[in-house]
CSV table of C-alpha atoms in Angstrom, one decimal:
chain,number,residue,atom,x,y,z
A,1,UNK,CA,-37.3,6.4,20.3
A,2,UNK,CA,-36.7,2.7,19.7
A,3,UNK,CA,-33.9,1.2,21.5
A,4,UNK,CA,-33.5,-1.4,19.3
A,5,UNK,CA,-33.2,-1.9,15.4
A,6,UNK,CA,-36.0,-3.6,13.1
A,7,UNK,CA,-34.4,-4.7,10.5
A,8,UNK,CA,-37.3,-6.2,8.1
A,9,UNK,CA,-39.0,-3.1,9.0
A,10,UNK,CA,-36.5,-1.2,7.9
A,11,UNK,CA,-35.3,-3.4,4.9
A,12,UNK,CA,-39.3,-2.4,3.7
A,13,UNK,CA,-39.2,0.8,4.3
A,14,UNK,CA,-36.5,1.7,2.0
A,15,UNK,CA,-38.0,-0.4,-1.0
A,16,UNK,CA,-40.7,2.1,-0.7
A,17,UNK,CA,-38.7,4.9,-1.8
A,18,UNK,CA,-35.6,5.6,-4.0
A,19,UNK,CA,-33.6,3.2,-3.0
A,20,UNK,CA,-30.7,4.9,-4.3
A,21,UNK,CA,-31.0,7.8,-2.2
A,22,UNK,CA,-32.0,5.6,0.3
A,23,UNK,CA,-29.0,3.5,0.6
A,24,UNK,CA,-26.4,6.8,0.4
A,25,UNK,CA,-28.9,7.9,3.0
A,26,UNK,CA,-28.4,5.3,5.1
A,27,UNK,CA,-25.2,4.0,3.9
A,28,UNK,CA,-23.8,3.7,7.3
A,29,UNK,CA,-26.4,0.9,8.2
A,30,UNK,CA,-25.8,-0.8,5.4
A,31,UNK,CA,-21.8,-0.9,6.0
A,32,UNK,CA,-22.6,-2.3,9.4
A,33,UNK,CA,-25.3,-4.7,7.7
A,34,UNK,CA,-21.7,-5.7,5.4
A,35,UNK,CA,-20.9,-7.2,8.6
A,36,UNK,CA,-23.5,-9.5,9.4
A,37,UNK,CA,-23.8,-10.7,6.1
A,38,UNK,CA,-19.8,-10.7,5.5
A,39,UNK,CA,-19.2,-12.3,9.1
A,40,UNK,CA,-21.9,-13.8,11.0
A,41,UNK,CA,-23.2,-15.2,6.5
A,42,UNK,CA,-26.9,-14.4,8.7
A,43,UNK,CA,-29.5,-10.8,9.2
A,44,UNK,CA,-31.3,-11.5,12.1
A,45,UNK,CA,-35.0,-9.6,12.9
A,46,UNK,CA,-33.5,-6.9,15.9
A,47,UNK,CA,-30.6,-5.9,17.1
A,48,UNK,CA,-29.4,-2.8,19.4
A,49,UNK,CA,-30.0,0.2,17.8
A,50,UNK,CA,-26.5,1.0,17.0
A,51,UNK,CA,-26.3,-2.5,14.7
A,52,UNK,CA,-23.5,-4.1,17.5
A,53,UNK,CA,-25.2,-6.4,19.1
A,54,UNK,CA,-28.7,-9.3,17.5
A,55,UNK,CA,-31.6,-9.0,20.0
A,56,UNK,CA,-33.2,-12.0,18.4
A,57,UNK,CA,-32.1,-15.0,17.6
A,58,UNK,CA,-34.5,-15.9,13.5
A,59,UNK,CA,-33.6,-14.8,10.7
A,60,UNK,CA,-35.3,-12.2,8.8
A,61,UNK,CA,-37.7,-13.8,6.3
A,62,UNK,CA,-36.2,-14.8,2.8
A,63,UNK,CA,-38.3,-11.6,1.2
A,64,UNK,CA,-36.3,-9.6,2.9
A,65,UNK,CA,-32.8,-11.3,2.1
A,66,UNK,CA,-33.9,-10.9,-1.7
A,67,UNK,CA,-34.6,-7.2,-1.3
A,68,UNK,CA,-31.6,-6.7,0.0
A,69,UNK,CA,-30.0,-8.5,-2.3
A,70,UNK,CA,-31.4,-5.9,-5.4
A,71,UNK,CA,-30.5,-2.8,-3.1
A,72,UNK,CA,-26.8,-4.3,-3.1
A,73,UNK,CA,-26.5,-4.6,-6.8
A,74,UNK,CA,-27.7,-1.2,-7.4
A,75,UNK,CA,-25.8,0.4,-4.6
A,76,UNK,CA,-22.7,-1.3,-6.1
A,77,UNK,CA,-23.2,0.0,-9.6
A,78,UNK,CA,-24.0,2.9,-9.2
A,79,UNK,CA,-21.1,3.2,-6.9
A,80,UNK,CA,-18.5,0.3,-7.5
A,81,UNK,CA,-18.2,0.3,-3.7
A,82,UNK,CA,-16.1,-2.5,-3.8
A,83,UNK,CA,-17.0,-3.4,-0.3
A,84,UNK,CA,-20.4,-3.9,-1.4
A,85,UNK,CA,-19.5,-5.6,-4.3
A,86,UNK,CA,-17.9,-8.3,-1.9
A,87,UNK,CA,-21.4,-8.7,-0.1
A,88,UNK,CA,-23.5,-8.6,-2.5
A,89,UNK,CA,-21.3,-11.7,-3.8
A,90,UNK,CA,-21.6,-13.5,-0.4
A,91,UNK,CA,-26.0,-11.6,0.0
A,92,UNK,CA,-25.6,-14.1,-3.5
A,93,UNK,CA,-24.2,-17.1,-2.5
A,94,UNK,CA,-27.4,-16.9,1.2
A,95,UNK,CA,-29.7,-16.8,-1.1
A,96,UNK,CA,-29.3,-19.8,-3.0
A,97,UNK,CA,-28.0,-22.0,0.2
A,98,UNK,CA,-31.9,-21.3,0.8
A,99,UNK,CA,-33.2,-21.5,-2.3
A,100,UNK,CA,-34.3,-18.7,-3.0
A,101,UNK,CA,-32.6,-18.7,-6.8
A,102,UNK,CA,-31.7,-21.0,-8.7
A,103,UNK,CA,-28.0,-21.7,-10.3
A,104,UNK,CA,-28.8,-19.6,-14.1
A,105,UNK,CA,-29.4,-16.6,-11.7
A,106,UNK,CA,-27.0,-16.7,-8.7
A,107,UNK,CA,-24.4,-17.3,-12.1
A,108,UNK,CA,-25.8,-14.1,-13.3
A,109,UNK,CA,-25.9,-12.5,-11.0
A,110,UNK,CA,-22.4,-13.3,-10.2
A,111,UNK,CA,-21.5,-12.1,-13.1
A,112,UNK,CA,-22.9,-8.9,-12.9
A,113,UNK,CA,-20.5,-8.6,-9.9
A,114,UNK,CA,-18.1,-9.5,-11.9
A,115,UNK,CA,-18.8,-6.5,-14.2
A,116,UNK,CA,-18.6,-4.4,-11.4
A,117,UNK,CA,-15.3,-5.1,-10.1
A,118,UNK,CA,-13.8,-4.7,-13.8
A,119,UNK,CA,-15.5,-1.0,-14.3
A,120,UNK,CA,-14.8,-0.1,-9.7
A,121,UNK,CA,-10.5,-0.6,-10.4
A,122,UNK,CA,-10.8,1.5,-13.4
A,123,UNK,CA,-11.9,4.4,-11.2
A,124,UNK,CA,-9.8,3.9,-8.1
A,125,UNK,CA,-6.9,4.3,-10.7
A,126,UNK,CA,-8.8,7.8,-12.4
A,127,UNK,CA,-8.8,8.8,-8.8
B,1,UNK,CA,20.7,-4.4,19.1
B,2,UNK,CA,18.5,-5.1,22.6
B,3,UNK,CA,15.3,-4.0,21.8
B,4,UNK,CA,12.4,-4.0,24.6
B,5,UNK,CA,10.0,-5.8,23.1
B,6,UNK,CA,8.7,-9.3,24.3
B,7,UNK,CA,8.1,-11.7,21.2
B,8,UNK,CA,4.3,-13.6,21.9
B,9,UNK,CA,6.2,-16.4,19.4
B,10,UNK,CA,3.5,-18.6,18.2
B,11,UNK,CA,4.4,-21.6,15.9
B,12,UNK,CA,3.5,-20.3,12.1
B,13,UNK,CA,5.8,-19.2,9.7
B,14,UNK,CA,5.1,-15.2,10.0
B,15,UNK,CA,5.8,-15.7,13.7
B,16,UNK,CA,9.3,-17.1,12.2
B,17,UNK,CA,9.8,-14.6,9.2
B,18,UNK,CA,9.5,-12.0,12.1
B,19,UNK,CA,12.0,-13.4,14.1
B,20,UNK,CA,14.2,-14.2,11.5
B,21,UNK,CA,14.0,-10.1,10.0
B,22,UNK,CA,14.7,-9.5,13.7
B,23,UNK,CA,17.7,-11.0,13.6
B,24,UNK,CA,19.0,-10.3,10.3
B,25,UNK,CA,18.6,-6.7,11.2
B,26,UNK,CA,20.5,-6.4,14.4
B,27,UNK,CA,17.4,-6.3,16.9
B,28,UNK,CA,17.4,-8.7,20.0
B,29,UNK,CA,14.0,-9.3,22.0
B,30,UNK,CA,14.3,-8.8,25.5
B,31,UNK,CA,13.1,-12.5,25.3
B,32,UNK,CA,10.9,-14.2,22.6
B,33,UNK,CA,7.7,-16.5,24.6
B,34,UNK,CA,6.2,-19.3,22.1
B,35,UNK,CA,2.8,-20.1,23.7
B,36,UNK,CA,2.2,-23.6,23.1
B,37,UNK,CA,-1.2,-24.4,22.0
B,38,UNK,CA,-0.4,-27.6,20.6
B,39,UNK,CA,-2.2,-30.3,22.4
B,40,UNK,CA,-4.7,-28.4,24.3
B,41,UNK,CA,-8.3,-28.7,22.0
B,42,UNK,CA,-11.1,-30.7,23.5
B,43,UNK,CA,-10.6,-33.2,20.5
B,44,UNK,CA,-5.8,-33.6,21.0
B,45,UNK,CA,-7.4,-34.9,24.6
B,46,UNK,CA,-9.3,-37.3,23.5
B,47,UNK,CA,-7.4,-38.2,20.6
B,48,UNK,CA,-4.8,-38.7,23.4
B,49,UNK,CA,-6.5,-40.6,25.3
B,50,UNK,CA,-7.3,-43.0,22.5
B,51,UNK,CA,-4.0,-43.4,20.9
B,52,UNK,CA,-1.5,-42.2,22.8
B,53,UNK,CA,0.8,-39.0,23.7
B,54,UNK,CA,3.0,-40.1,20.5
B,55,UNK,CA,0.7,-40.9,17.8
B,56,UNK,CA,-1.7,-38.1,18.6
B,57,UNK,CA,1.9,-35.5,18.8
B,58,UNK,CA,2.9,-37.2,15.2
B,59,UNK,CA,-1.0,-36.6,14.0
B,60,UNK,CA,-0.6,-33.3,15.4
B,61,UNK,CA,2.0,-32.5,13.3
B,62,UNK,CA,1.2,-33.8,9.9
B,63,UNK,CA,-1.9,-31.6,10.7
B,64,UNK,CA,0.3,-28.7,10.9
B,65,UNK,CA,2.5,-29.5,7.9
B,66,UNK,CA,-1.0,-30.2,6.0
B,67,UNK,CA,-2.7,-27.0,6.8
B,68,UNK,CA,1.0,-24.8,5.9
B,69,UNK,CA,1.4,-27.0,2.8
B,70,UNK,CA,0.6,-25.8,-1.2
B,71,UNK,CA,3.6,-23.2,-1.6
B,72,UNK,CA,6.2,-24.2,-3.0
B,73,UNK,CA,9.9,-24.0,-1.9
B,74,UNK,CA,11.1,-22.4,-5.1
B,75,UNK,CA,8.6,-19.3,-4.7
B,76,UNK,CA,8.5,-19.0,-1.1
B,77,UNK,CA,12.8,-18.9,-1.4
B,78,UNK,CA,11.8,-16.5,-4.8
B,79,UNK,CA,10.0,-14.4,-1.9
B,80,UNK,CA,11.9,-14.3,1.1
B,81,UNK,CA,15.5,-13.3,-1.3
B,82,UNK,CA,13.4,-10.2,-2.2
B,83,UNK,CA,13.9,-9.6,2.3
B,84,UNK,CA,17.3,-11.0,2.5
B,85,UNK,CA,16.5,-14.2,3.8
B,86,UNK,CA,16.2,-17.5,2.7
B,87,UNK,CA,13.7,-20.8,4.0
B,88,UNK,CA,16.9,-22.0,6.5
B,89,UNK,CA,16.9,-18.3,8.1
B,90,UNK,CA,13.3,-18.8,8.9
B,91,UNK,CA,13.9,-22.5,10.1
B,92,UNK,CA,16.7,-21.6,12.3
B,93,UNK,CA,15.6,-18.1,14.0
B,94,UNK,CA,15.7,-19.6,17.4
B,95,UNK,CA,18.8,-21.2,17.6
B,96,UNK,CA,21.1,-19.7,19.7
B,97,UNK,CA,19.5,-17.2,21.5
B,98,UNK,CA,20.9,-16.0,24.5
B,99,UNK,CA,20.9,-17.8,28.0
B,100,UNK,CA,17.3,-17.1,29.1
B,101,UNK,CA,15.8,-15.7,26.2
B,102,UNK,CA,13.4,-18.6,25.2
B,103,UNK,CA,10.7,-19.9,27.5
B,104,UNK,CA,7.5,-22.2,26.0
B,105,UNK,CA,4.5,-22.1,27.8
B,106,UNK,CA,1.6,-24.2,27.3
B,107,UNK,CA,-1.8,-22.2,26.3
B,108,UNK,CA,-5.3,-23.2,25.7
B,109,UNK,CA,-5.4,-19.9,23.4
B,110,UNK,CA,-4.8,-16.1,23.8
B,111,UNK,CA,-7.9,-16.0,26.0
B,112,UNK,CA,-6.1,-18.8,27.9
B,113,UNK,CA,-6.6,-16.9,31.7
B,114,UNK,CA,-2.8,-18.8,32.3
B,115,UNK,CA,-1.8,-16.5,30.1
B,116,UNK,CA,-3.1,-13.0,31.6
B,117,UNK,CA,-1.1,-14.5,34.4
B,118,UNK,CA,1.7,-15.7,33.1
B,119,UNK,CA,2.3,-11.4,32.3
B,120,UNK,CA,0.9,-10.1,35.0
B,121,UNK,CA,4.4,-11.8,36.8
B,122,UNK,CA,6.2,-10.6,34.0
B,123,UNK,CA,8.7,-7.7,34.6
B,124,UNK,CA,8.5,-6.8,30.7
B,125,UNK,CA,5.2,-3.9,29.6
B,126,UNK,CA,5.8,-4.2,25.6
B,127,UNK,CA,4.7,-7.8,23.5
B,128,UNK,CA,4.7,-7.6,20.1
B,129,UNK,CA,2.0,-9.8,18.8
B,130,UNK,CA,2.2,-12.3,16.1
B,131,UNK,CA,-0.8,-14.1,15.6
B,132,UNK,CA,-2.5,-17.5,16.5
B,133,UNK,CA,-5.8,-15.1,16.8
B,134,UNK,CA,-7.3,-12.2,18.9
B,135,UNK,CA,-5.8,-10.3,21.4
B,136,UNK,CA,-9.0,-9.4,24.3
B,137,UNK,CA,-9.5,-8.2,27.1
B,138,UNK,CA,-9.1,-8.6,30.3
B,139,UNK,CA,-5.7,-9.6,28.6
B,140,UNK,CA,-5.3,-6.0,26.8
B,141,UNK,CA,-5.6,-4.6,29.9
B,142,UNK,CA,-3.3,-5.9,31.8
B,143,UNK,CA,-1.4,-2.8,33.9
B,144,UNK,CA,1.2,-1.0,32.2
B,145,UNK,CA,1.1,-3.9,29.3
B,146,UNK,CA,0.7,-2.8,25.5
B,147,UNK,CA,0.9,-5.2,22.9
B,148,UNK,CA,1.7,-4.2,19.4
B,149,UNK,CA,0.6,-4.9,16.4
B,150,UNK,CA,1.7,-4.7,12.7
B,151,UNK,CA,-1.5,-4.5,11.1
B,152,UNK,CA,-1.5,-5.0,7.0
B,153,UNK,CA,-3.4,-1.8,6.1
B,154,UNK,CA,-3.3,2.1,7.0
B,155,UNK,CA,-5.6,3.2,9.1
B,156,UNK,CA,-8.4,4.2,9.6
B,157,UNK,CA,-8.8,3.9,6.3
B,158,UNK,CA,-8.6,0.3,5.8
B,159,UNK,CA,-9.2,-2.2,9.1
B,160,UNK,CA,-10.3,-5.7,9.6
B,161,UNK,CA,-9.5,-8.5,7.8
B,162,UNK,CA,-7.8,-10.0,4.2
B,163,UNK,CA,-6.3,-6.2,4.2
B,164,UNK,CA,-3.4,-6.7,2.5
B,165,UNK,CA,-5.3,-7.5,-0.6
B,166,UNK,CA,-7.7,-4.4,0.3
B,167,UNK,CA,-4.0,-2.6,0.2
B,168,UNK,CA,-3.9,-3.8,-3.2
B,169,UNK,CA,-7.3,-3.1,-4.2
B,170,UNK,CA,-8.2,0.2,-3.3
B,171,UNK,CA,-4.8,2.0,-3.2
B,172,UNK,CA,-3.0,-0.1,-5.1
B,173,UNK,CA,-0.1,-0.5,-3.4
B,174,UNK,CA,0.8,-2.7,0.3
B,175,UNK,CA,0.2,-0.5,3.4
B,176,UNK,CA,1.1,-1.5,7.1
B,177,UNK,CA,0.2,0.5,10.6
B,178,UNK,CA,2.2,-0.4,13.4
B,179,UNK,CA,-0.3,0.2,16.8
B,180,UNK,CA,-0.6,-0.6,20.0
B,181,UNK,CA,-3.7,-3.1,20.7
B,182,UNK,CA,-6.7,-1.6,22.0
B,183,UNK,CA,-10.4,-4.0,22.3
B,184,UNK,CA,-11.9,-2.5,19.2
B,185,UNK,CA,-10.9,-3.8,16.0
B,186,UNK,CA,-7.5,-1.9,14.4
B,187,UNK,CA,-7.8,1.4,16.2
B,188,UNK,CA,-5.4,1.6,18.7
B,189,UNK,CA,-3.0,4.6,19.1
B,190,UNK,CA,-0.7,4.9,15.4
B,191,UNK,CA,2.9,4.4,16.2
B,192,UNK,CA,4.3,4.6,12.3
B,193,UNK,CA,2.6,3.5,9.2
B,194,UNK,CA,4.7,3.1,5.8
B,195,UNK,CA,3.1,1.8,1.9
B,196,UNK,CA,4.9,0.3,-0.4
B,197,UNK,CA,4.8,-0.9,-3.6
B,198,UNK,CA,4.1,-4.6,-4.6
B,199,UNK,CA,6.9,-5.9,-7.1
B,200,UNK,CA,6.3,-9.7,-8.0
B,201,UNK,CA,7.6,-9.7,-11.6
B,202,UNK,CA,10.5,-10.8,-10.5
B,203,UNK,CA,8.9,-14.1,-8.2
B,204,UNK,CA,7.0,-15.1,-11.8
B,205,UNK,CA,3.7,-15.4,-9.5
B,206,UNK,CA,2.4,-15.9,-13.2
B,207,UNK,CA,2.8,-19.6,-13.2
B,208,UNK,CA,1.2,-20.6,-10.1
B,209,UNK,CA,-2.2,-21.4,-8.8
B,210,UNK,CA,-3.8,-18.6,-7.8
B,211,UNK,CA,-4.7,-20.4,-4.1
B,212,UNK,CA,-0.8,-21.0,-4.6
B,213,UNK,CA,-0.2,-17.3,-4.5
B,214,UNK,CA,-3.0,-16.1,-2.2
B,215,UNK,CA,-1.2,-18.3,0.6
B,216,UNK,CA,2.3,-17.5,-0.4
B,217,UNK,CA,1.5,-14.1,0.1
B,218,UNK,CA,0.0,-14.8,3.2
B,219,UNK,CA,2.8,-16.4,5.1
B,220,UNK,CA,5.9,-15.0,3.1
B,221,UNK,CA,5.8,-11.4,1.4
B,222,UNK,CA,2.7,-10.1,3.9
B,223,UNK,CA,5.2,-10.8,7.0
B,224,UNK,CA,8.5,-9.5,5.8
B,225,UNK,CA,6.5,-6.3,5.0
B,226,UNK,CA,4.8,-6.1,8.3
B,227,UNK,CA,8.7,-6.7,10.1
B,228,UNK,CA,10.1,-4.3,8.2
B,229,UNK,CA,8.0,-2.0,8.7
B,230,UNK,CA,8.5,-2.2,12.2
B,231,UNK,CA,12.0,-2.5,12.0
B,232,UNK,CA,11.8,1.2,9.8
B,233,UNK,CA,10.6,2.3,12.7
B,234,UNK,CA,13.2,1.0,14.7
B,235,UNK,CA,16.3,2.3,12.4
B,236,UNK,CA,14.4,5.5,12.4
B,237,UNK,CA,14.0,6.1,16.2
B,238,UNK,CA,17.6,4.9,16.2
B,239,UNK,CA,19.1,7.5,14.5
B,240,UNK,CA,17.0,10.1,15.9
B,241,UNK,CA,18.2,9.0,19.1
B,242,UNK,CA,16.1,7.6,20.8
B,243,UNK,CA,17.6,4.8,22.5
B,244,UNK,CA,17.8,4.3,25.6
B,245,UNK,CA,19.6,1.9,27.8
B,246,UNK,CA,19.0,-1.2,27.1
B,247,UNK,CA,17.3,-0.6,23.6
B,248,UNK,CA,15.0,1.8,21.9
B,249,UNK,CA,11.7,1.8,24.2
B,250,UNK,CA,8.8,1.2,21.6
B,251,UNK,CA,6.5,2.6,24.9
B,252,UNK,CA,8.0,5.8,25.1
B,253,UNK,CA,7.6,6.6,21.5
B,254,UNK,CA,4.6,9.1,20.2
B,255,UNK,CA,1.5,7.5,18.9
B,256,UNK,CA,-1.3,9.0,17.5
B,257,UNK,CA,-5.2,7.8,19.0
B,258,UNK,CA,-7.1,7.2,16.2
B,259,UNK,CA,-10.5,8.1,15.9
B,260,UNK,CA,-13.1,5.0,15.9
B,261,UNK,CA,-15.6,5.9,14.3
B,262,UNK,CA,-13.9,7.5,11.1
B,263,UNK,CA,-12.6,5.2,8.4
B,264,UNK,CA,-13.8,1.8,7.2
B,265,UNK,CA,-13.4,-1.7,8.2
B,266,UNK,CA,-13.7,-4.6,5.3
B,267,UNK,CA,-13.8,-8.3,5.9
B,268,UNK,CA,-12.6,-11.4,4.2
B,269,UNK,CA,-12.9,-10.9,1.2
B,270,UNK,CA,-15.3,-13.7,-1.5
B,271,UNK,CA,-13.3,-16.3,-3.2
B,272,UNK,CA,-14.5,-14.4,-6.7
B,273,UNK,CA,-13.0,-10.8,-5.3
B,274,UNK,CA,-10.1,-12.7,-3.7
B,275,UNK,CA,-9.3,-14.1,-7.4
B,276,UNK,CA,-9.6,-10.9,-8.9
B,277,UNK,CA,-7.4,-9.5,-6.6
B,278,UNK,CA,-4.9,-12.5,-7.5
B,279,UNK,CA,-5.5,-12.0,-11.2
B,280,UNK,CA,-4.8,-8.3,-10.7
B,281,UNK,CA,-1.3,-8.8,-9.1
B,282,UNK,CA,-0.7,-11.2,-11.5
B,283,UNK,CA,-1.3,-9.5,-14.5
B,284,UNK,CA,0.5,-6.3,-13.0
B,285,UNK,CA,3.2,-9.3,-12.5
B,286,UNK,CA,3.7,-10.0,-16.2
């Protein structure tokens, strides 16, 4: 068992399966990745096995950020989880800043995420 | 009534609100230690070297004023009135303190070794944290000393940052947890918790911009609810006859250990989510 977490390998592995269920299975990992995005605004290539500390100063490839964005949007849509929606907004900003998406796509993502917000409140009220 | 609690005071509106409401409810801390963090940064020391003390102090005061701007007086007054205090009470919260209650110490920040040395030299064992940064080890590990924090979220469900707004979105209420701090994020032993409905209709917040409402809630409304939660704990323990000679001793109260692995930690809201939360507050206040 490796004693470090390979972020890019993990993101690519998730992409090869049913994304939504994999995210559910790996909820705790995505929850930890939220902190990296929300606080540090960067995701590095390697972390300690428990994702508590980075083991690399290199950020993940832009393609991995793009995959991560699609996973977060899909998971946000399915679960209406406010924490993931919050992180999705921030990943969206990172992608725009890195030039991975243009302003039109950035705005489309914002519109999509804002629609999830309304639905999430309705879900909370129902519960 | 004197309480066996020392307030770590940092010059800010929330800290002043803490003191003003404790005073209003008849609670006098054993001591108030003003952590004077102004003028210790490298930038300030450089400014002092080239501009002199007087101009540097003036610029520092002006920067503080700008930082605290943006909350109109009518809104702050309105929010405070709901708790029975006003802006004057906040300005005068340090006035007329008994001799020896107030002391000022210069520190560069909460991790200044001078602060740890000072606390180790004091006979007091229970401190109320009022802000100014994050308390960390080794300060948190000083033997026999405990720091109390009033967190704006019901732990363990809502830990982290911006929790007043996370609580409002997730539970449709403001929720507070009084706990002894440890090195984890909001994972300390819990003394008391309470939730409140967020009642803002009488404050006419709809006429203000979202940024103004955000700052007003964080600087005035939330700190009032925080300290009211602690006051309610103190009132409760006094009623139960838990008062000791010298006042209520918080270190002797029962606390419940948290499981640090349970619950969820939230982080600062993206401005879009924050705007959504504020708009929801406005629509419910209308």
